[in-house]
XYZ file of C-alpha atoms in Angstrom:
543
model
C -61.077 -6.069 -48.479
C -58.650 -3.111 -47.132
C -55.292 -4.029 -47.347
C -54.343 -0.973 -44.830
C -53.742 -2.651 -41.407
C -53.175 -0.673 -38.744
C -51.247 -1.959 -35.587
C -53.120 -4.479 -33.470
C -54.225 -2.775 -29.996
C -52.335 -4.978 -28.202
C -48.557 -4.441 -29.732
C -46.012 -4.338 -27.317
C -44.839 -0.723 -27.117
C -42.078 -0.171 -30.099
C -39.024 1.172 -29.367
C -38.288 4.687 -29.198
C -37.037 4.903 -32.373
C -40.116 3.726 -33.883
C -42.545 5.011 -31.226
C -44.444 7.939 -32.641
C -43.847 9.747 -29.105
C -42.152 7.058 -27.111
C -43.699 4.534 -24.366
C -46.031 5.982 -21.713
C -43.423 5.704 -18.793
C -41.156 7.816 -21.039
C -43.642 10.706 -21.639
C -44.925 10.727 -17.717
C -41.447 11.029 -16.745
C -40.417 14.077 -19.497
C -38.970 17.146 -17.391
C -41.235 19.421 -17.702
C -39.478 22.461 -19.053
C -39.596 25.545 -16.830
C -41.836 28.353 -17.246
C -44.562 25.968 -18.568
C -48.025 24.678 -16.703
C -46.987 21.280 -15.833
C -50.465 19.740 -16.193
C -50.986 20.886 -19.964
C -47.717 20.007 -20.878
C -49.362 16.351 -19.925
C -52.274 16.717 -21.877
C -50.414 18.192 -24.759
C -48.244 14.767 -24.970
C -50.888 12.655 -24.484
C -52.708 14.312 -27.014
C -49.825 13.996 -29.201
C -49.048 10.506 -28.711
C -52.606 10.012 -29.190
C -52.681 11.746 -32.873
C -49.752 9.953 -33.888
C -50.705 6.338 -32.914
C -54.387 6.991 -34.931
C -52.489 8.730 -37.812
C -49.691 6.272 -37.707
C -47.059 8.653 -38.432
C -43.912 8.680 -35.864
C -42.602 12.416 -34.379
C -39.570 13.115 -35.013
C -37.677 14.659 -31.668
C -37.901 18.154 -32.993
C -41.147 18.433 -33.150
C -42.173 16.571 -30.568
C -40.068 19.177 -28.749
C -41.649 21.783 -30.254
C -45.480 20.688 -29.606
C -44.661 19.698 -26.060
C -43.265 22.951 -25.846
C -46.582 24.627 -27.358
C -44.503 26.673 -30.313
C -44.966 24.462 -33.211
C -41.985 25.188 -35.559
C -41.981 27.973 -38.569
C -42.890 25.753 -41.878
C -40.547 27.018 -44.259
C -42.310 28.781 -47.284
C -41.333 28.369 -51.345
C -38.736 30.755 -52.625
C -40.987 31.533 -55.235
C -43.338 33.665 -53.148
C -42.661 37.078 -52.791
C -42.089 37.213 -49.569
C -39.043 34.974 -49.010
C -37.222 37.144 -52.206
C -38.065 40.393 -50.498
C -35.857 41.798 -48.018
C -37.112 41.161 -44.122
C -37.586 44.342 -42.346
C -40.541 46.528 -40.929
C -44.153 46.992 -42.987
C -43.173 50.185 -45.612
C -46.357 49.679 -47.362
C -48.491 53.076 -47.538
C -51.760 53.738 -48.361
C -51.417 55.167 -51.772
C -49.594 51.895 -52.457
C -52.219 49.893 -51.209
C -55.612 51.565 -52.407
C -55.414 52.265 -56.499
C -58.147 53.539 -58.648
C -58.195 51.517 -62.016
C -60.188 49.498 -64.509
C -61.543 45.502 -63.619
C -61.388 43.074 -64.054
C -58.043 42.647 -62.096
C -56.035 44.373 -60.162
C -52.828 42.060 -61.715
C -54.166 41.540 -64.538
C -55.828 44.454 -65.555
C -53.984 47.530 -63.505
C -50.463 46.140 -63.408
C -49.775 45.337 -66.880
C -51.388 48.994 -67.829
C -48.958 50.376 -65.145
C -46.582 48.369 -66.331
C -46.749 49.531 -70.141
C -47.011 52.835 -68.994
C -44.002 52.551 -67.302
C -42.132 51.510 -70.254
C -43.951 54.443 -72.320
C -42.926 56.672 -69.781
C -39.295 55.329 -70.019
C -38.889 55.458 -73.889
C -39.996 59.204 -73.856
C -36.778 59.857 -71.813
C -34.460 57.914 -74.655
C -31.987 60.157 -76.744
C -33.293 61.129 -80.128
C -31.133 59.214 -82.422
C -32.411 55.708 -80.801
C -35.819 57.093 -80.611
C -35.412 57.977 -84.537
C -35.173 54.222 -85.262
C -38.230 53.071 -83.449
C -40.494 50.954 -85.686
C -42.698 48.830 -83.466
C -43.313 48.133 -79.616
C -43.373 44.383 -78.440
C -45.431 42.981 -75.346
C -44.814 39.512 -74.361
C -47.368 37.910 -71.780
C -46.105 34.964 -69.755
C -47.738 32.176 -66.986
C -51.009 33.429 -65.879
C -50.884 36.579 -67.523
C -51.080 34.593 -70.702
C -53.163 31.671 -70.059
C -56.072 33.813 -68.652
C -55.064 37.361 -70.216
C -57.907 37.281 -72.519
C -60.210 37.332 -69.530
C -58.985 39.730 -67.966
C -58.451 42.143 -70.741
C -54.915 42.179 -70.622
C -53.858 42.629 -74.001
C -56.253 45.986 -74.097
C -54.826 47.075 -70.858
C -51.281 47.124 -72.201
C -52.008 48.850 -75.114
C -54.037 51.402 -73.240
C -50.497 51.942 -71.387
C -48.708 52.158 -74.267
C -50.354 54.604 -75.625
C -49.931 57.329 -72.506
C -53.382 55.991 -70.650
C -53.130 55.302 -66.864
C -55.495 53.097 -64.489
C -56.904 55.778 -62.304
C -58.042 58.160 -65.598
C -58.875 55.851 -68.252
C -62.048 56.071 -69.345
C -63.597 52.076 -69.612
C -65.226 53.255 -72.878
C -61.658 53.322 -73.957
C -60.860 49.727 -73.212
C -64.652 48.312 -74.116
C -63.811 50.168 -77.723
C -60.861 48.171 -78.085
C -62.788 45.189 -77.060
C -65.913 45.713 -79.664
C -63.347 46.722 -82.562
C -60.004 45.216 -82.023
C -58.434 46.364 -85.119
C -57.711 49.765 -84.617
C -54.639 51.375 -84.658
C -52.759 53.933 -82.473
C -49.811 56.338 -83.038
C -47.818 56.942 -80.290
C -45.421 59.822 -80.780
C -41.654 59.343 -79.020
C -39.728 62.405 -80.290
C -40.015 63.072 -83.559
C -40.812 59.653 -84.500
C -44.618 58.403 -84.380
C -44.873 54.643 -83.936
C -48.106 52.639 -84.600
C -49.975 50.073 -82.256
C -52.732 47.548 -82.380
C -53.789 44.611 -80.263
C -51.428 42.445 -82.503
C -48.600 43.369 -80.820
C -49.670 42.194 -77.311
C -48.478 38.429 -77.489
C -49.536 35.603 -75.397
C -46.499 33.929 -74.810
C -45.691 30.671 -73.332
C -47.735 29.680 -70.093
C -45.196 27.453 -68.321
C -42.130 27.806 -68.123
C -39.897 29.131 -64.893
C -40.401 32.492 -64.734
C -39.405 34.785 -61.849
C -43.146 35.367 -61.183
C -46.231 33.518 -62.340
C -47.349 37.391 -63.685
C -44.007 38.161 -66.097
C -44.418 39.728 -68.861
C -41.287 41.947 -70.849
C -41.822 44.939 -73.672
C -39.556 46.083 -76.010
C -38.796 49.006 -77.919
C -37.900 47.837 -81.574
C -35.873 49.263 -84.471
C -36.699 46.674 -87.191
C -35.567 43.432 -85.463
C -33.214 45.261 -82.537
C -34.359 46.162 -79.675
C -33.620 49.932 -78.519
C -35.191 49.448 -74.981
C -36.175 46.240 -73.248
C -37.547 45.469 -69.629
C -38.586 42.290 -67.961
C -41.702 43.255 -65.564
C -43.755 41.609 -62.990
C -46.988 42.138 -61.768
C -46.800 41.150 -58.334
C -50.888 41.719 -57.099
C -52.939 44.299 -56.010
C -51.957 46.098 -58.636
C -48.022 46.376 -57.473
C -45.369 45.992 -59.898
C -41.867 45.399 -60.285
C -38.754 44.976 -62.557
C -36.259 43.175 -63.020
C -33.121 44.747 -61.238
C -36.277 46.696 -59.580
C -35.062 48.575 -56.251
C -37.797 50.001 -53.812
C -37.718 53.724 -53.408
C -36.052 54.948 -50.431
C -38.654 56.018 -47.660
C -38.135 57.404 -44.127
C -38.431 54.933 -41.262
C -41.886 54.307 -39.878
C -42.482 55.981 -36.472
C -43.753 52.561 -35.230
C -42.483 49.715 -37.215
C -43.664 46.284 -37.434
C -43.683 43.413 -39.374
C -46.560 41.211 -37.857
C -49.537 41.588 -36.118
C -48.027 41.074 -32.513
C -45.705 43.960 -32.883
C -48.098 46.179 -34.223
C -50.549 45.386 -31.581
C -47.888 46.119 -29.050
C -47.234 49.134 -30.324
C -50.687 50.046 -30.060
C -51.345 48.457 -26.072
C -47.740 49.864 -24.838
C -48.645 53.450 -25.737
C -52.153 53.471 -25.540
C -53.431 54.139 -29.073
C -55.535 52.549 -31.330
C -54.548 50.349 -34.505
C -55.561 53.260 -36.509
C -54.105 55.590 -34.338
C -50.403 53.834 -35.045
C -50.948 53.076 -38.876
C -51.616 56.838 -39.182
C -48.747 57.914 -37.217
C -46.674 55.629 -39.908
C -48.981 57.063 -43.118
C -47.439 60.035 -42.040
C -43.707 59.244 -41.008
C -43.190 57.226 -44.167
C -44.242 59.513 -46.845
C -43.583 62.619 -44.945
C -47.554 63.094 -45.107
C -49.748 65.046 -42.861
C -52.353 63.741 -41.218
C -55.238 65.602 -43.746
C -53.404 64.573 -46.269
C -53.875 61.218 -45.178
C -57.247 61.814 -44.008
C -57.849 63.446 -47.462
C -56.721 60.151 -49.688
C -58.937 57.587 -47.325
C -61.656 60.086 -48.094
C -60.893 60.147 -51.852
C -60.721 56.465 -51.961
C -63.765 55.900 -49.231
C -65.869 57.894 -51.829
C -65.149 55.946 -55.239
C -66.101 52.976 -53.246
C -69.330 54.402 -52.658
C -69.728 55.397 -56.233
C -68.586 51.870 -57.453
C -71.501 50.322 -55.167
C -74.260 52.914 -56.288
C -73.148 52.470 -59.844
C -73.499 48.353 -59.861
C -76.764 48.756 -58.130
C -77.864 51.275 -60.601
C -77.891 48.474 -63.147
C -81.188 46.781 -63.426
C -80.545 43.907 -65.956
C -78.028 43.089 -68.350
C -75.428 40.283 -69.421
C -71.518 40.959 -68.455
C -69.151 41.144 -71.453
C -67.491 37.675 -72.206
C -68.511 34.251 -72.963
C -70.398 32.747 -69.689
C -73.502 35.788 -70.827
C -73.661 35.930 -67.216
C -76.518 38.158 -65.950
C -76.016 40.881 -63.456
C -78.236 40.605 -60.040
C -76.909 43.186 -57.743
C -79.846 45.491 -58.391
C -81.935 42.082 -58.201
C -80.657 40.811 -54.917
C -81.313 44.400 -53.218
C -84.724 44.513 -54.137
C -85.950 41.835 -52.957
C -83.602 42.147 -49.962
C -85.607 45.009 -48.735
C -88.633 43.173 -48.790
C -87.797 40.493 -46.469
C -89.493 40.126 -43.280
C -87.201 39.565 -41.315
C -84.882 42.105 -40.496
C -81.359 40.190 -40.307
C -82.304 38.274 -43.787
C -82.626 41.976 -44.996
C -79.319 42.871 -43.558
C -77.423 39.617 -45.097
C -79.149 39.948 -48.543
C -78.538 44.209 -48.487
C -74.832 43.334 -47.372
C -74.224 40.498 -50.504
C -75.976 43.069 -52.595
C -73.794 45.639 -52.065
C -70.476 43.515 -52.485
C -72.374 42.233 -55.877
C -72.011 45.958 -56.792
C -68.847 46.307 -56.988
C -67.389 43.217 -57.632
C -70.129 42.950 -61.271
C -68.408 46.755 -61.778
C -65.078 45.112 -62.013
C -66.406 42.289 -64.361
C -67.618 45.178 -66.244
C -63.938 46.361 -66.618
C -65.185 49.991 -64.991
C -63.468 51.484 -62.214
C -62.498 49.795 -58.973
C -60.434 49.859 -56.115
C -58.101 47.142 -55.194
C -58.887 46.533 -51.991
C -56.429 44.277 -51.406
C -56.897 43.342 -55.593
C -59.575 43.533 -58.516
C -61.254 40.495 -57.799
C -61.626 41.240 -54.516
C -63.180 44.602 -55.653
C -66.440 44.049 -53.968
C -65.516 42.968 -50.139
C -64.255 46.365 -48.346
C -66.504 48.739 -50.375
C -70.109 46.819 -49.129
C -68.580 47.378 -45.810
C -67.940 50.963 -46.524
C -71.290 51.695 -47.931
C -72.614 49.672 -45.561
C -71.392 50.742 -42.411
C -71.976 55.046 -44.027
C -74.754 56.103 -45.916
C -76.066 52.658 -46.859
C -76.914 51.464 -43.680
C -75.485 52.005 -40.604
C -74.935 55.906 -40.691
C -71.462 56.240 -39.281
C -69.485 59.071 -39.471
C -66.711 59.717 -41.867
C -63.942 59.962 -39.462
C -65.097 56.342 -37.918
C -64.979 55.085 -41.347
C -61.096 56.354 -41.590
C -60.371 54.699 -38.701
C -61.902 50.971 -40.199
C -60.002 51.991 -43.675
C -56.418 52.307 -41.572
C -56.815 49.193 -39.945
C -58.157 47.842 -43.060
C -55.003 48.661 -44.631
C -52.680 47.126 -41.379
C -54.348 43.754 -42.047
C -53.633 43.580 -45.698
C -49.943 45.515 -45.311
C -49.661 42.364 -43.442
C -50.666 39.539 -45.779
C -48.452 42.065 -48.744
C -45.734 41.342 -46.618
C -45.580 38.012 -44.970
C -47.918 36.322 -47.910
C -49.400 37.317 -51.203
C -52.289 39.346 -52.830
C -51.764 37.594 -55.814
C -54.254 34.787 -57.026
C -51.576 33.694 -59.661
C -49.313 33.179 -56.318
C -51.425 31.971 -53.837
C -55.014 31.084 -55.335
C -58.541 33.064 -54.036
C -57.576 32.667 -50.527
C -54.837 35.285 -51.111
C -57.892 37.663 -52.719
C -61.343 37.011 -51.411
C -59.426 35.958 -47.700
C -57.678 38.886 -47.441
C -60.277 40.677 -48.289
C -62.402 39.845 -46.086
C -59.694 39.887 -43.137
C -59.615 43.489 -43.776
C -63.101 43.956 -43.709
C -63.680 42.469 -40.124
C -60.981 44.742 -39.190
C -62.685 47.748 -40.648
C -65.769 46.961 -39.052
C -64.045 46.631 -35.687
C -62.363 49.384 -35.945
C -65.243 51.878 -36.895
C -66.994 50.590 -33.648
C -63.654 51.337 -31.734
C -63.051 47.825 -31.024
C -59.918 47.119 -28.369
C -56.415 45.824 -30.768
C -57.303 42.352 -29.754
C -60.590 42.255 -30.557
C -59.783 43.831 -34.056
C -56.848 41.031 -34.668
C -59.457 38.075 -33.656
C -62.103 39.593 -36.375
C -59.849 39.724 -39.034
C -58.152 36.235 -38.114
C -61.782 34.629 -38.337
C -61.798 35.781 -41.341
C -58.746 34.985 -42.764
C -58.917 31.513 -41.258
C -62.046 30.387 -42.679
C -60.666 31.343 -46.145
C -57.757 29.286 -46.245
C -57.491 26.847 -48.692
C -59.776 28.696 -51.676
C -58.307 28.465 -54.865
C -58.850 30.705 -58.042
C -60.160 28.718 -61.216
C -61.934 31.002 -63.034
C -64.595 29.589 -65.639
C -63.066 30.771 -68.963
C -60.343 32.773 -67.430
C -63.384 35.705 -66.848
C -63.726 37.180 -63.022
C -67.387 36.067 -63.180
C -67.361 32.621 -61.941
C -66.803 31.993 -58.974
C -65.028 34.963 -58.858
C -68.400 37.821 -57.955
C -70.440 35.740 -55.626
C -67.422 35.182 -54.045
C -67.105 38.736 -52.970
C -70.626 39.112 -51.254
C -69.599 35.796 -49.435
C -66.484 37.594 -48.396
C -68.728 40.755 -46.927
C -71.022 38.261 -44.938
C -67.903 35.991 -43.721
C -66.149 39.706 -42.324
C -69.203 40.605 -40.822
C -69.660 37.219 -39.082
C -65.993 36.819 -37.992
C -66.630 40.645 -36.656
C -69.750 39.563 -34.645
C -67.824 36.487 -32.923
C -64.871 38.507 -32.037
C -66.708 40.761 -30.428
C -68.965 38.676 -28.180
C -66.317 36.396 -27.484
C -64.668 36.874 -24.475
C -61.657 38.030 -26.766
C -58.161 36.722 -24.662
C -59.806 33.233 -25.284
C -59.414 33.170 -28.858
C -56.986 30.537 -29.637
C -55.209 31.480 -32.991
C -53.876 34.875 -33.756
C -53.673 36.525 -37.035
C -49.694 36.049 -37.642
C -50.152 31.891 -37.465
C -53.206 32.608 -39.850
C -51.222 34.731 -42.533
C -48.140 32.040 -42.236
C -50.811 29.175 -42.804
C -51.925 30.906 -46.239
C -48.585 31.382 -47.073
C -47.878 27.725 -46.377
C -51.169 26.827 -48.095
C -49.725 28.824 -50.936
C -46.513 26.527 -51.502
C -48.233 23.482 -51.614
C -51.448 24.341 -53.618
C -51.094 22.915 -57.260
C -50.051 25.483 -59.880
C -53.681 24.448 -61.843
C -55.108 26.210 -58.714
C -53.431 29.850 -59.492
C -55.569 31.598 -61.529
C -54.751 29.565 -64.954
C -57.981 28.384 -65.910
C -56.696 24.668 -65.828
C -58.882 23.305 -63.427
C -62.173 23.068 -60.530
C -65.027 25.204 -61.682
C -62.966 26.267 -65.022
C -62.989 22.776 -66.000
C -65.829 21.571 -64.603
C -67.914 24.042 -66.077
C -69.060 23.345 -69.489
C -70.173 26.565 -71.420
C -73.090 26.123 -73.984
């Protein structure tokens, strides 16, 4: 038998310290507070009281306040997100920031540490001879996720790759499978007049726990015999973004229309009659000092390496990705038999997951994707590009510009008010945002109003909350690629609801959404973030 009572029916009322709202005379009588509808300020307390006597959990007077009031108060968020550290101001995000060109299978655990090694490269070139004449050996120290699921993600070859003068948008794979079929060989890297040798060896996987500034930390040194000449402590922050430690952002020019959440930018957009594209391209090209076919010209750059990711997954009949799951590839699979459906919106769901297999098996490949918002979430936006162009619905380029700006908005938004990163905020920070910015995109190539555009990608968002990353052997191949057609067909959905809906009806917007994740984020357990340490990564047994 239970031994959790609840509260017979028929208690007397408690007293108000104990009541979870306070007794019904009290809450009829409340003043109702001016400038609110006086019959769904009833409802809302009677609802409240309701929920509280069933849950059995008192309100404080705060946030009883607060609910009556219909502006639930701001959760606050962990100081370890990225967020809370960074300094508060206006989205300075830009789209060369946002969109990069590298190898899979991650975007911060693949590209960052190979940005981040090349980085240090970079810096040791610039060191006066005499320390450069003393350089023996470089160090690389992997820490937290980076080190309990490195191995997955090819980590240790992408920091040698960096160290060697190799960077993410023109490294050949065949560079980084090499290192991964003979892991012995050895590299000279010439810093002056001094030629220092590398191998795989010196990439260490360090200690996974510990309290590290960022769950992706990882520092490389510059050694003369057991000094170190140089030394840096990086971070890879997600979607391929990195930082330092003492790291200042470069100084850019104010944004014509600056925002910070999705209300303001929306605003922006309804108060002078433009688009959402039409305002994120106005900032591409205050920021940066860009013009606009400049801008036009880097969406169109990045618009067609999507397109080349897809057709290059699908041009893969059969085979087994690298790693130890011998996973089998089924893009080219899925499509097939796709197109032979009968019925035409089976053939549209089953094209759509096809193309999204594409791309995201490319990245499991370790070949060249685009983080869009990150590696593992490599398939979402480009099966909506491909998709929505030459793979289906024909559109023209400049409507597919105007999906990739708003695109970018969405996840500018989540960068700065969230996380991209899985290690940070498990697959909901990934897959969700992914897929946020793919309803957007959609919208927004059918010239969809601002509100219908923010409903799409809140759908999205919203019914993504809660995922968590837990690879199966630390590979992004389990869950991690099915995952990404799921995100095209969830953005596609969300699009379709948001616009048949009549759109001032829909009750959540997108900046409650992004602070849920955020929230969601804080309280997820660390086992959840990309480590390998539990769900399908444990549950998963691997013959």
């Amino acid at each position: 038998m239970s031994t959790n009572h609840r509260k017979p029916l028929n208690e007397p009322a408690p007293t108000e310290q104990g009541d979870p709202l306070g007794s019904v005379d009290n809450m009829v009588s409340q003043k109702v507070p001016d400038g609110v509808d006086r019959r769904a300020f009833l409802m809302r307390s009677a609802l409240i009281g309701a929920t509280a006597i069933i849950l059995d959990r008192p309100i404080s007077p705060d946030l009883r306040a607060a609910r009556l009031a219909g502006t639930p108060p701001v959760p606050q968020l962990s100081p370890s997100l990225n967020v809370v550290k960074e300094q508060k101001g206006p989205v300075m995000t830009t789209l060369d920031e946002f969109y990069k060109v590298g190898p899979g299978p991650s975007s911060s655990h693949t590209i960052g540490p190979m940005r981040i090694t090349y980085d240090f490269y970079q810096r040791c070139t610039k060191l006066p001879a005499d320390q450069l004449s003393k350089a023996t050996a470089f160090q690389v120290h992997l820490y937290g996720s980076l080190s309990a699921t490195g191995k997955g993600h090819g980590t240790e070859r992408a920091s040698l790759a960096g160290l060697v003068g190799k960077e993410p948008a023109t490294v050949d794979p065949a560079f980084l499978d090499g290192l991964r079929d003979n892991p012995d060989q050895s590299f000279p890297v010439t810093l002056g007049t001094k030629t220092v040798n590398v191998t795989l060896k010196d990439v260490v996987f360090d200690s996974v726990d510990g309290n590290f500034p960022h769950p992706n930390t990882m520092t490389v040194r510059l050694m003369g015999g057991s000094t170190p000449i140089l030394e840096q402590e990086y971070y890879s922050v997600g979607g391929g973004f990195i930082e330092w430690k003492g790291y200042k952002p470069p100084k850019k020019d104010a944004p014509k229309y600056p925002f910070a959440t999705m209300k303001e930018l929306r605003q922006h957009a309804e108060q002078n009659n433009l688009s959402i594209a039409d305002v994120i391209l106005a900032n591409e090209m205050s920021i940066p000092g860009r013009s606009q076919e400049e801008v036009y010209a880097f969406i169109d750059k990045i618009t067609g390496a999507m397109v080349a990711i897809v057709k290059s997954g699908l041009s893969v009949q059969e085979g087994v990705l690298p790693g130890p799951i011998k996973l089998q590839s089924k893009a080219a699979t899925v499509y097939k038999r796709a197109q032979d459906d009968q019925f035409e919106s089976d053939r549209g769901i089953g094209t759509l997951a096809a193309y999204a297999l594409a791309g995201s098996e490319e990245n499991a490949r370790g070949h060249l994707v685009v983080t869009a918002p990150t590696g593992g979430s490599a398939g979402v936006l480009p099966a909506l590009v491909y998709g929505l162009g030459e793979g289906g619905r024909k559109l023209s380029q400049d409507q597919i510009r105007k999906g990739m700006l708003a695109a970018a908005a969405i996840g500018y938004l989540c960068k700065h008010n969230a996380t991209l990163s899985a290690a940070e905020g498990g697959c909901q920070a990934e897959i969700g945002v992914a897929s946020a910015m793919a309803a957007a995109m959609i919208a927004a190539a059918y010239d969809a109003s601002p509100r219908i555009i923010e409903n799409a990608a809140e759908s999205a968002l919203e019914h993504h909350l809660g995922m968590t990353c837990d690879p199966v052997a630390g590979y992004v191949q389990v869950p991690c690629i099915e995952r990404c057609a799921f995100g095209a067909v969830k953005a596609w959905t969300a699009w379709a609801i948001a616009s048949n809906e009549i759109e001032s009806r829909h009750r959540v917007d997108l900046d409650a959404t992004i602070l849920a994740m955020a929230q969601t984020a804080k309280d997820m357990n660390s086992k959840y973030k990309e480590t390998s340490q539990a769900g399908l990564a444990l549950s998963v047994t691997l013959c």
